[in-house]
Amino acid sequence: MAQDSGSGVYLGFDFSTQQIKVIAVNDDSKVLHEAAVKFDTDLPEFKTQGGAHIHDDKATVTAPTLMWVKALDLLMDQVKASGFDFSKVVAISGAGQQHGSVYWKTGAQNTLQKLNPAETLHKQLQDSFSVADSPIWMDSSTTQQCRQLETSVGGPMRLAEITGARGFERYTGNQIMKISQMQAVAYAETERISLVSSFAASLFYGDYAPIDYSDGSGMNLLDIVKKSWSPECLKACGENLTTKLGEPVSSNTVVGKVSQYFVDRYGFSPACQVVAFTGDNPASLAGLAPREGDAIVSLGTSDTVFLWLKEQKAGLEGHIFVNPIDSNDYMALVCFKNGSLTRERIQQESASGSWDTFSSYLTTTPMGNNGNIGIYFDATEIQPLAMGTSRFNKDGEKVESFPPEIEVRAVLESQFLARRMYAELRGMRVGPQTRVIATGGASSNMAILQVLSDVFNAPVYVTDVPNSAALGGCYRAKHGVTGIKFSDVVKGHPEPVCVATPTEGASEIYQSMSERYKNLEQLM
Ligand code: XUL
């Protein structure tokens, strides 16, 4: 197997919703090894779909905690069997799906500290969880707890000012409150609550690893300015939470050495360090090796805009996290449910299912679409909370349909106007000085990226990083142990390539269109 002798090796894990993935890179950011274990197919005994159990009420969504442990056993065995030399690994870090929580039963710390290298982790940890099914980010069953938490601190805006977000159902504090209310005995038996990220780090560390500021920002519990738990939020969510959560730390903290278990069982060096794990979105930011001021636009099933911010501005839409690379800075994330599936529907209906036809319509229609605006929310959108399709002509009158080429341009213009508008609310500055880095499936379509560049009035770049969360783990591991500047850590990272720049006149057209879009969206 390709392994670079002499150079340090860094491992990045991604405990995501459907799988655990690992990437190994050397000092030059060259990928040496990759492996993954998929929950549904590699661990069918847990009977998950997409890594989760959706309960009968449809709102409750969990994953078996022990499945994640067993997946790590499998993954480590698989990598070892491939001949990978773990003794070269200088440091490990990683990511977890955000918001999910793990409930360690009283006594689990002791078990973690005394793991027997002759046995698997899942066998030894099978009685270590007081709640067997971890609530995950897809859960939306805690609306009542969200309102209770918001009310207890003085309203949704106040909660957003403290924690970076109003009450969101998937946010961990609300999930913890629900467990403390509905499973009081299990809650009382819990000695530590981890996020998926800090739980994963704990497995490597052989003790409780702290929650990092960045993933901790997805809980509605952390004061993102003071970088400590908010006493009023903790009080509202459950008893003794200060003890159960432990002290949060900056995301580049070296937690400590890898446990003796991994040294004895897999041949890690006893000097190998574990750097705090973080959430998958913050880790992706690191894996894309951005510069401060970049806007990352991920165009996938859902579309997400990430921003690296020097200063943050609280609001009811979107999410602010402490920045995973520099904890003096922030990261904003705004997520939209209607992304690729909606674009695909319009491509099917108006472009005969052909992306070539879809793209040709974009080149033959003018910027601003002659004043026509269409809004397409096939699924209930996150902001605004609305569903349905509306089309408006240049006079703002509702119309039933658009000619196919107008429809194609309309879906992209309205989607990108919305990405721009809500990202601006969270602090994005559009304009020629902002690099927009496009990722995700739709980022391979140049005609789509030209519209993105025109609407954002900014140059659009692409970068080929398929596993940015796991890769972000490698970079963060190196950043944490070496303490060198992050820009030096990622010096071997492929530079994003500029593929589109704004067409002349785009700025004026989309400035006024954005005002109109804002008003029309309110009619949805
Ligand atoms: C972000 C979120 C999801 C999960 C998925 O707020 O809930 O992106 O992190 O892994």
Coordinates of C-alpha atoms and ligand atoms in Angstrom, one line a residue:
M1 CA 0.0 0.0 0.0
A2 CA 1.1 3.5 -0.8
Q3 CA 2.6 4.9 2.4
D4 CA 5.0 7.7 2.6
S5 CA 7.8 6.8 4.9
G6 CA 9.5 9.6 6.7
S7 CA 6.5 12.0 6.4
G8 CA 4.0 12.4 9.1
V9 CA 0.6 10.9 8.5
Y10 CA -2.7 12.4 9.7
L11 CA -6.0 10.6 10.0
G12 CA -9.4 12.3 9.6
F13 CA -12.6 10.4 10.4
D14 CA -16.1 11.4 9.4
F15 CA -18.9 9.8 11.5
S16 CA -21.7 10.9 9.2
T17 CA -25.4 9.9 9.0
Q18 CA -24.9 7.0 6.6
Q19 CA -21.4 5.8 7.1
I20 CA -18.0 6.2 8.9
K21 CA -15.2 7.2 6.6
V22 CA -11.5 7.7 7.2
I23 CA -8.9 9.4 5.1
A24 CA -5.1 9.4 5.7
V25 CA -3.0 12.2 4.3
N26 CA 0.8 12.9 4.5
D27 CA 2.5 16.2 5.2
D28 CA 2.0 17.3 1.6
S29 CA -1.8 16.8 1.9
K30 CA -1.5 13.8 -0.4
V31 CA -4.3 11.2 0.2
L32 CA -2.6 7.9 1.2
H33 CA -5.6 5.8 2.1
E34 CA -9.4 6.0 2.3
A35 CA -11.9 3.5 3.7
A36 CA -15.6 3.5 4.8
V37 CA -18.2 1.4 6.6
K38 CA -21.8 1.9 5.5
F39 CA -24.3 1.4 8.3
D40 CA -27.3 0.0 6.2
T41 CA -25.3 -2.6 4.2
D42 CA -22.3 -3.4 6.4
L43 CA -24.2 -3.6 9.6
P44 CA -27.7 -4.9 8.5
E45 CA -28.4 -6.2 12.0
F46 CA -29.2 -2.7 13.1
K47 CA -31.9 -2.4 10.5
T48 CA -31.3 1.3 9.7
Q49 CA -32.4 3.1 6.6
G50 CA -29.9 5.8 5.6
G51 CA -28.2 5.1 9.0
A52 CA -31.3 6.1 10.9
H53 CA -34.6 4.8 12.4
I54 CA -37.6 6.9 11.6
H55 CA -40.2 6.3 14.3
D56 CA -43.9 5.9 13.8
D57 CA -44.6 9.5 14.6
K58 CA -42.2 10.4 11.7
A59 CA -40.8 13.2 13.7
T60 CA -38.6 11.1 16.0
V61 CA -35.4 10.0 14.3
T62 CA -32.7 8.1 16.1
A63 CA -29.6 5.9 15.4
P64 CA -28.4 3.0 17.6
T65 CA -25.3 4.4 19.5
L66 CA -23.7 0.9 19.6
M67 CA -23.9 0.7 15.7
W68 CA -21.5 3.6 15.5
V69 CA -19.1 1.8 17.9
K70 CA -19.4 -1.4 15.9
A71 CA -18.8 0.4 12.7
L72 CA -15.5 1.8 14.1
D73 CA -14.4 -1.7 15.0
L74 CA -15.1 -2.8 11.4
L75 CA -13.4 0.2 9.9
M76 CA -10.3 -0.2 12.0
D77 CA -10.0 -3.9 11.2
Q78 CA -10.5 -3.2 7.5
V79 CA -7.8 -0.6 7.4
K80 CA -5.4 -2.8 9.4
A81 CA -6.1 -5.7 7.1
S82 CA -5.1 -3.5 4.1
G83 CA -1.6 -3.3 5.6
F84 CA -1.8 0.4 6.7
D85 CA 1.0 1.3 9.1
F86 CA -0.8 3.0 12.0
S87 CA 2.6 3.7 13.7
K88 CA 3.2 6.6 11.3
V89 CA 0.1 8.5 12.4
V90 CA 1.1 11.7 14.2
A91 CA -2.5 12.8 15.0
I92 CA -6.1 12.0 14.6
S93 CA -9.1 14.2 14.3
G94 CA -12.5 14.0 12.8
A95 CA -16.1 15.0 12.4
G96 CA -19.6 13.9 13.4
Q97 CA -23.0 14.6 12.0
Q98 CA -24.0 17.7 13.9
H99 CA -26.5 17.9 16.8
G100 CA -26.8 14.1 17.6
S101 CA -26.2 13.1 21.2
V102 CA -24.8 10.2 23.1
Y103 CA -25.7 9.3 26.7
W104 CA -22.9 7.6 28.6
K105 CA -24.2 5.6 31.6
T106 CA -22.6 6.0 35.0
G107 CA -19.5 3.8 35.0
A108 CA -18.8 4.2 31.3
Q109 CA -15.8 6.4 31.9
N110 CA -14.2 3.6 33.9
T111 CA -14.9 1.1 31.1
L112 CA -13.4 3.5 28.5
Q113 CA -10.2 3.9 30.5
K114 CA -9.7 0.2 30.9
L115 CA -10.4 -1.2 27.5
N116 CA -9.0 -4.7 26.8
P117 CA -7.1 -4.7 23.4
A118 CA -8.1 -8.4 22.9
E119 CA -11.8 -7.5 22.6
T120 CA -13.8 -5.3 20.3
L121 CA -15.0 -1.9 21.4
H122 CA -18.7 -2.7 20.9
K123 CA -18.5 -5.8 23.1
Q124 CA -16.9 -3.9 25.9
L125 CA -19.2 -0.8 25.6
Q126 CA -22.5 -2.6 25.1
D127 CA -23.7 -1.6 28.6
S128 CA -22.2 1.8 28.5
F129 CA -25.1 3.9 27.2
S130 CA -28.1 4.9 29.3
V131 CA -30.1 5.8 26.2
A132 CA -29.6 3.1 23.5
D133 CA -30.9 5.2 20.6
S134 CA -29.2 8.5 20.0
P135 CA -31.4 11.3 18.7
I136 CA -29.9 12.7 15.5
W137 CA -30.1 15.9 13.4
M138 CA -33.1 14.5 11.4
D139 CA -35.3 14.5 14.5
S140 CA -38.0 17.2 14.5
S141 CA -40.0 16.0 17.6
T142 CA -38.9 18.8 20.0
T143 CA -41.0 21.8 18.9
Q144 CA -42.5 22.1 22.4
Q145 CA -39.0 22.0 24.0
C146 CA -37.8 24.7 21.6
R147 CA -40.6 27.1 22.6
Q148 CA -39.9 26.3 26.3
L149 CA -36.2 27.1 25.9
E150 CA -36.9 30.3 23.9
T151 CA -39.4 31.5 26.5
S152 CA -37.1 30.7 29.4
V153 CA -34.4 33.0 28.0
G154 CA -36.6 35.8 26.8
G155 CA -37.7 34.8 23.3
P156 CA -36.3 33.4 20.0
M157 CA -34.1 36.4 19.2
R158 CA -32.5 36.4 22.6
L159 CA -31.7 32.7 22.2
A160 CA -30.2 33.5 18.8
E161 CA -28.1 36.2 20.4
I162 CA -26.7 33.9 23.0
T163 CA -26.4 30.6 21.1
G164 CA -26.2 31.6 17.4
A165 CA -29.6 30.2 16.6
R166 CA -33.2 30.4 17.6
G167 CA -34.7 27.2 19.0
F168 CA -34.2 24.5 16.3
E169 CA -35.8 21.0 16.8
R170 CA -32.5 19.2 16.0
Y171 CA -30.4 21.3 18.3
T172 CA -29.1 19.2 21.1
G173 CA -30.3 21.2 24.1
N174 CA -33.9 20.7 23.0
Q175 CA -33.2 17.0 22.5
I176 CA -31.6 16.8 26.0
M177 CA -34.6 18.6 27.5
K178 CA -36.9 16.0 25.9
I179 CA -34.9 13.1 27.3
S180 CA -34.8 14.7 30.7
Q181 CA -38.6 15.0 30.6
M182 CA -39.6 11.7 29.0
Q183 CA -36.8 9.4 30.1
A184 CA -36.1 10.7 33.6
V185 CA -34.5 7.6 34.9
A186 CA -32.1 7.2 32.0
Y187 CA -31.3 10.9 32.2
A188 CA -30.4 10.5 35.9
E189 CA -28.2 7.5 35.1
T190 CA -26.2 9.5 32.6
E191 CA -22.7 10.6 33.7
R192 CA -21.8 12.3 30.4
I193 CA -23.5 13.6 27.4
S194 CA -21.4 13.8 24.2
L195 CA -22.1 15.0 20.7
V196 CA -21.5 12.5 18.0
S197 CA -18.2 14.3 17.4
S198 CA -16.9 14.2 21.0
F199 CA -18.2 10.7 21.4
A200 CA -16.1 9.6 18.5
A201 CA -13.1 11.4 19.9
S202 CA -13.7 9.7 23.3
L203 CA -13.4 6.2 21.6
F204 CA -9.9 7.1 20.4
Y205 CA -8.9 8.9 23.6
G206 CA -10.1 6.2 26.0
D207 CA -11.8 8.8 28.2
Y208 CA -14.4 11.6 27.8
A209 CA -13.2 14.0 25.1
P210 CA -14.6 17.5 25.4
I211 CA -17.2 19.1 23.2
D212 CA -15.5 21.7 20.9
Y213 CA -16.9 25.3 20.5
S214 CA -17.8 24.9 16.9
D215 CA -20.0 21.7 17.1
G216 CA -21.1 22.9 20.6
S217 CA -22.6 25.9 18.8
G218 CA -25.2 23.5 17.3
M219 CA -26.8 22.9 20.7
N220 CA -28.7 26.0 21.7
L221 CA -26.6 25.8 24.9
L222 CA -23.3 27.5 24.2
D223 CA -22.8 31.2 24.6
I224 CA -20.9 31.7 21.3
V225 CA -19.5 35.0 22.3
K226 CA -18.3 34.1 25.8
K227 CA -17.4 30.5 24.7
S228 CA -18.9 28.9 27.8
W229 CA -22.1 27.1 28.5
S230 CA -25.0 29.6 29.0
P231 CA -26.2 29.0 32.6
E232 CA -29.8 30.0 31.7
C233 CA -29.9 27.6 28.8
L234 CA -28.5 24.7 30.8
K235 CA -30.9 25.3 33.6
A236 CA -33.9 25.2 31.2
C237 CA -32.7 21.9 29.5
G238 CA -31.9 19.6 32.4
E239 CA -30.5 19.1 35.9
N240 CA -26.8 18.9 36.5
L241 CA -26.0 19.7 32.9
T242 CA -22.8 21.5 33.7
T243 CA -21.3 18.2 35.0
K244 CA -22.9 16.0 32.4
L245 CA -21.5 18.1 29.5
G246 CA -18.0 18.9 30.8
E247 CA -16.0 22.0 29.8
P248 CA -16.1 22.9 26.1
V249 CA -12.8 23.6 24.4
S250 CA -11.5 25.4 21.3
S251 CA -11.8 23.2 18.2
N252 CA -8.0 22.9 17.7
T253 CA -7.4 21.6 21.2
V254 CA -5.1 18.6 21.6
V255 CA -7.3 16.4 23.8
G256 CA -4.4 14.0 24.6
K257 CA -2.7 10.8 23.4
V258 CA -4.5 8.0 21.7
S259 CA -5.5 5.3 24.2
Q260 CA -3.4 2.2 25.0
Y261 CA -6.2 0.2 23.4
F262 CA -5.4 1.6 19.9
V263 CA -1.6 1.3 20.5
D264 CA -1.9 -2.4 21.5
R265 CA -4.6 -3.5 19.1
Y266 CA -3.8 -1.5 15.9
G267 CA -0.1 -0.5 16.4
F268 CA -0.5 3.3 16.9
S269 CA 2.5 5.1 18.3
P270 CA 1.9 5.9 22.0
A271 CA 2.8 9.5 21.0
C272 CA -0.1 9.8 18.5
Q273 CA -2.4 12.7 19.6
V274 CA -6.1 13.1 19.4
V275 CA -7.3 16.6 18.4
A276 CA -10.8 17.6 19.3
F277 CA -13.4 16.4 16.8
T278 CA -16.0 18.8 15.5
G279 CA -19.3 18.8 13.4
D280 CA -19.3 17.7 9.8
N281 CA -20.2 21.1 8.5
P282 CA -17.4 22.9 10.4
A283 CA -15.0 20.2 9.4
S284 CA -16.0 20.6 5.7
L285 CA -15.2 24.3 6.0
A286 CA -11.7 23.2 7.1
G287 CA -11.5 20.6 4.3
L288 CA -12.2 23.1 1.6
A289 CA -9.3 25.1 2.9
P290 CA -11.0 28.5 2.5
R291 CA -9.6 31.9 2.9
E292 CA -11.3 34.3 5.3
G293 CA -14.2 36.1 3.4
D294 CA -14.9 33.2 1.1
A295 CA -18.5 32.1 0.6
I296 CA -19.0 28.4 0.0
V297 CA -22.1 27.4 -1.9
S298 CA -22.9 23.7 -1.7
L299 CA -25.4 22.7 -4.4
G300 CA -26.8 19.3 -3.5
T301 CA -30.1 17.7 -2.5
S302 CA -30.3 20.6 -0.1
D303 CA -28.3 23.8 -0.9
T304 CA -26.1 25.2 1.9
V305 CA -24.2 28.5 2.1
F306 CA -21.2 28.6 4.5
L307 CA -19.4 31.7 5.4
W308 CA -16.2 32.4 7.4
L309 CA -17.0 35.5 9.4
K310 CA -14.9 37.9 11.4
E311 CA -18.0 39.2 13.2
Q312 CA -21.4 37.7 13.6
K313 CA -24.9 39.2 13.6
A314 CA -27.7 37.3 15.4
G315 CA -30.9 36.6 13.5
L316 CA -33.8 34.3 13.3
E317 CA -32.7 32.6 10.0
G318 CA -29.7 30.4 9.6
H319 CA -27.1 29.4 12.1
I320 CA -23.9 30.9 13.5
F321 CA -21.2 28.6 14.8
V322 CA -17.9 29.4 16.4
N323 CA -15.3 29.0 13.6
P324 CA -13.6 25.6 13.7
I325 CA -10.2 26.9 12.6
D326 CA -10.0 30.1 14.5
S327 CA -12.2 30.4 17.6
N328 CA -12.1 34.2 17.5
D329 CA -14.0 34.0 14.3
Y330 CA -17.4 32.6 13.3
M331 CA -18.9 30.5 10.6
A332 CA -22.4 31.0 9.3
L333 CA -24.5 28.3 7.7
V334 CA -27.8 28.8 5.9
C335 CA -29.5 25.7 4.6
F336 CA -32.3 25.5 1.9
K337 CA -34.3 22.3 1.4
N338 CA -35.2 22.9 -2.2
G339 CA -32.0 22.4 -4.1
S340 CA -31.1 19.8 -6.7
L341 CA -34.4 17.9 -6.7
T342 CA -36.3 21.0 -7.6
R343 CA -33.8 21.9 -10.4
E344 CA -34.1 18.3 -11.7
R345 CA -37.9 18.6 -11.8
I346 CA -37.8 21.7 -13.9
Q347 CA -35.1 20.1 -16.1
Q348 CA -37.5 17.1 -16.6
E349 CA -40.6 19.2 -17.3
S350 CA -39.2 22.1 -19.2
A351 CA -36.0 20.8 -20.8
S352 CA -37.1 17.2 -21.8
G353 CA -34.8 15.8 -19.1
S354 CA -31.7 17.1 -20.8
W355 CA -29.1 19.1 -19.0
D356 CA -27.7 20.3 -22.4
T357 CA -31.1 21.8 -23.3
F358 CA -31.4 23.2 -19.7
S359 CA -27.9 24.9 -20.1
S360 CA -28.7 26.2 -23.6
Y361 CA -31.8 27.9 -22.3
L362 CA -29.6 29.7 -19.8
T363 CA -27.4 31.0 -22.5
T364 CA -30.3 32.2 -24.7
T365 CA -32.3 34.0 -22.0
P366 CA -31.1 37.4 -20.6
M367 CA -30.0 38.1 -17.1
G368 CA -33.0 39.2 -15.1
N369 CA -35.3 37.0 -17.2
N370 CA -37.2 40.0 -18.7
G371 CA -38.6 40.7 -15.2
N372 CA -40.1 37.3 -14.7
I373 CA -39.7 35.7 -11.3
G374 CA -40.7 32.2 -10.4
I375 CA -40.5 30.7 -6.9
Y376 CA -40.4 26.9 -6.6
F377 CA -40.7 25.3 -3.1
D378 CA -41.5 21.6 -3.9
A379 CA -40.8 20.7 -0.3
T380 CA -41.6 23.0 2.6
E381 CA -38.7 25.5 2.6
I382 CA -36.8 26.4 5.7
Q383 CA -36.8 30.1 5.1
P384 CA -39.4 31.2 4.4
L385 CA -41.5 28.3 6.0
A386 CA -43.6 27.9 2.8
M387 CA -44.4 25.5 0.1
G388 CA -45.7 25.7 -3.5
T389 CA -44.9 27.4 -6.8
S390 CA -45.7 31.0 -7.8
R391 CA -44.8 32.8 -11.0
F392 CA -44.8 36.6 -11.4
N393 CA -44.4 38.6 -14.6
K394 CA -42.5 41.9 -14.9
D395 CA -45.5 43.8 -13.5
G396 CA -45.6 41.6 -10.5
E397 CA -48.8 39.9 -11.6
K398 CA -49.2 36.2 -10.9
V399 CA -49.1 34.0 -14.0
E400 CA -50.0 30.3 -14.5
S401 CA -46.9 29.3 -16.5
F402 CA -43.7 30.4 -18.2
P403 CA -42.3 29.3 -21.5
P404 CA -39.7 26.6 -20.9
E405 CA -36.6 28.7 -21.3
I406 CA -38.0 31.4 -18.9
E407 CA -38.9 28.6 -16.4
V408 CA -35.4 27.2 -16.5
R409 CA -33.8 30.6 -15.8
A410 CA -36.4 31.5 -13.2
V411 CA -35.7 28.5 -11.0
L412 CA -32.0 29.3 -10.8
E413 CA -32.4 33.0 -10.4
S414 CA -34.9 32.7 -7.5
Q415 CA -32.8 30.0 -5.8
F416 CA -29.6 32.0 -6.0
L417 CA -31.4 35.3 -5.0
A418 CA -32.6 33.5 -1.9
R419 CA -29.2 32.1 -1.1
R420 CA -27.7 35.6 -1.5
M421 CA -30.4 37.3 0.5
Y422 CA -30.3 35.0 3.5
A423 CA -26.5 34.8 3.5
E424 CA -26.3 38.6 3.4
L425 CA -28.5 38.7 6.4
R426 CA -25.9 36.5 8.2
G427 CA -23.0 38.7 7.1
M428 CA -22.0 37.7 3.6
R429 CA -20.6 40.5 1.5
V430 CA -21.2 39.9 -2.2
G431 CA -19.1 41.5 -4.8
P432 CA -15.9 41.0 -6.9
Q433 CA -13.7 40.7 -3.7
T434 CA -15.7 37.6 -2.5
R435 CA -14.6 34.2 -3.8
V436 CA -17.7 32.0 -4.2
I437 CA -16.6 28.4 -4.0
A438 CA -19.2 26.1 -5.5
T439 CA -19.3 22.4 -4.4
G440 CA -21.8 19.6 -4.8
G441 CA -23.4 17.9 -7.8
A442 CA -24.7 21.0 -9.6
S443 CA -21.2 22.6 -9.4
S444 CA -20.2 20.7 -12.6
N445 CA -22.6 22.6 -14.8
M446 CA -20.9 25.8 -16.1
A447 CA -24.1 27.4 -17.3
I448 CA -25.6 27.1 -13.7
L449 CA -22.3 28.6 -12.2
Q450 CA -22.5 31.6 -14.6
V451 CA -26.0 32.4 -13.2
L452 CA -24.6 32.0 -9.7
S453 CA -21.7 34.4 -10.5
D454 CA -24.1 36.9 -12.0
V455 CA -26.6 36.8 -9.1
F456 CA -23.8 37.0 -6.5
N457 CA -21.9 39.5 -8.6
A458 CA -18.8 37.5 -7.6
P459 CA -16.3 35.2 -9.2
V460 CA -17.2 31.5 -8.8
Y461 CA -14.5 28.9 -8.1
V462 CA -14.7 25.1 -8.1
T463 CA -12.6 22.6 -6.2
D464 CA -12.5 18.9 -6.4
V465 CA -12.8 17.7 -2.7
P466 CA -15.3 14.8 -2.5
N467 CA -14.8 14.0 1.2
S468 CA -14.3 17.5 2.7
A469 CA -15.4 16.6 6.3
A470 CA -12.9 13.7 6.6
L471 CA -10.2 15.6 4.9
G472 CA -11.0 18.6 7.2
G473 CA -10.2 16.1 10.0
C474 CA -6.7 15.5 8.6
Y475 CA -6.0 19.2 8.3
R476 CA -7.4 20.0 11.7
A477 CA -5.3 17.2 13.2
K478 CA -2.2 18.7 11.7
H479 CA -3.2 22.2 12.7
G480 CA -3.9 21.2 16.3
V481 CA -0.6 19.4 16.9
T482 CA 1.8 21.6 15.0
G483 CA 0.2 24.9 15.8
I484 CA 1.4 26.2 12.4
K485 CA -0.8 28.7 10.5
F486 CA -3.8 27.0 8.9
S487 CA -2.9 28.4 5.5
D488 CA 0.5 26.6 5.8
V489 CA -1.3 23.4 6.9
V490 CA -3.3 23.3 3.7
K491 CA -0.5 24.5 1.4
G492 CA -0.6 21.2 -0.6
H493 CA -4.4 21.5 -1.1
P494 CA -5.4 22.0 -4.7
E495 CA -6.2 25.7 -5.3
P496 CA -9.8 26.3 -6.3
V497 CA -10.1 27.2 -10.0
C498 CA -12.1 30.3 -11.2
V499 CA -14.7 29.2 -13.7
A500 CA -17.1 32.1 -14.0
T501 CA -16.9 35.9 -13.5
P502 CA -19.9 38.3 -13.4
T503 CA -21.3 39.5 -16.7
E504 CA -21.2 43.2 -17.2
G505 CA -24.4 44.8 -15.9
A506 CA -25.2 41.9 -13.5
S507 CA -24.7 43.9 -10.4
E508 CA -27.5 46.4 -11.2
I509 CA -29.9 43.9 -12.6
Y510 CA -29.7 41.5 -9.6
Q511 CA -29.6 44.3 -7.0
S512 CA -33.1 45.5 -8.1
M513 CA -34.3 41.9 -8.7
S514 CA -33.3 41.0 -5.2
E515 CA -35.5 43.8 -3.8
R516 CA -38.4 42.4 -5.9
Y517 CA -37.7 38.8 -4.9
K518 CA -37.8 39.7 -1.2
N519 CA -41.3 41.2 -1.6
L520 CA -42.6 38.4 -3.8
E521 CA -41.3 35.7 -1.4
Q522 CA -43.6 37.1 1.3
L523 CA -46.6 36.3 -0.8
M524 CA -45.7 32.5 -0.7
Ligands
XUL1 C1 -26.6 20.9 10.0 C2 -27.2 19.6 10.0 C3 -26.8 18.6 9.1 C4 -26.0 17.5 9.7 C5 -25.7 16.4 8.7 O1 -27.1 21.8 10.9 O2 -28.1 19.4 10.7 O3 -26.1 19.1 8.0 O4 -24.8 18.0 10.3 O5 -24.7 15.6 8.9

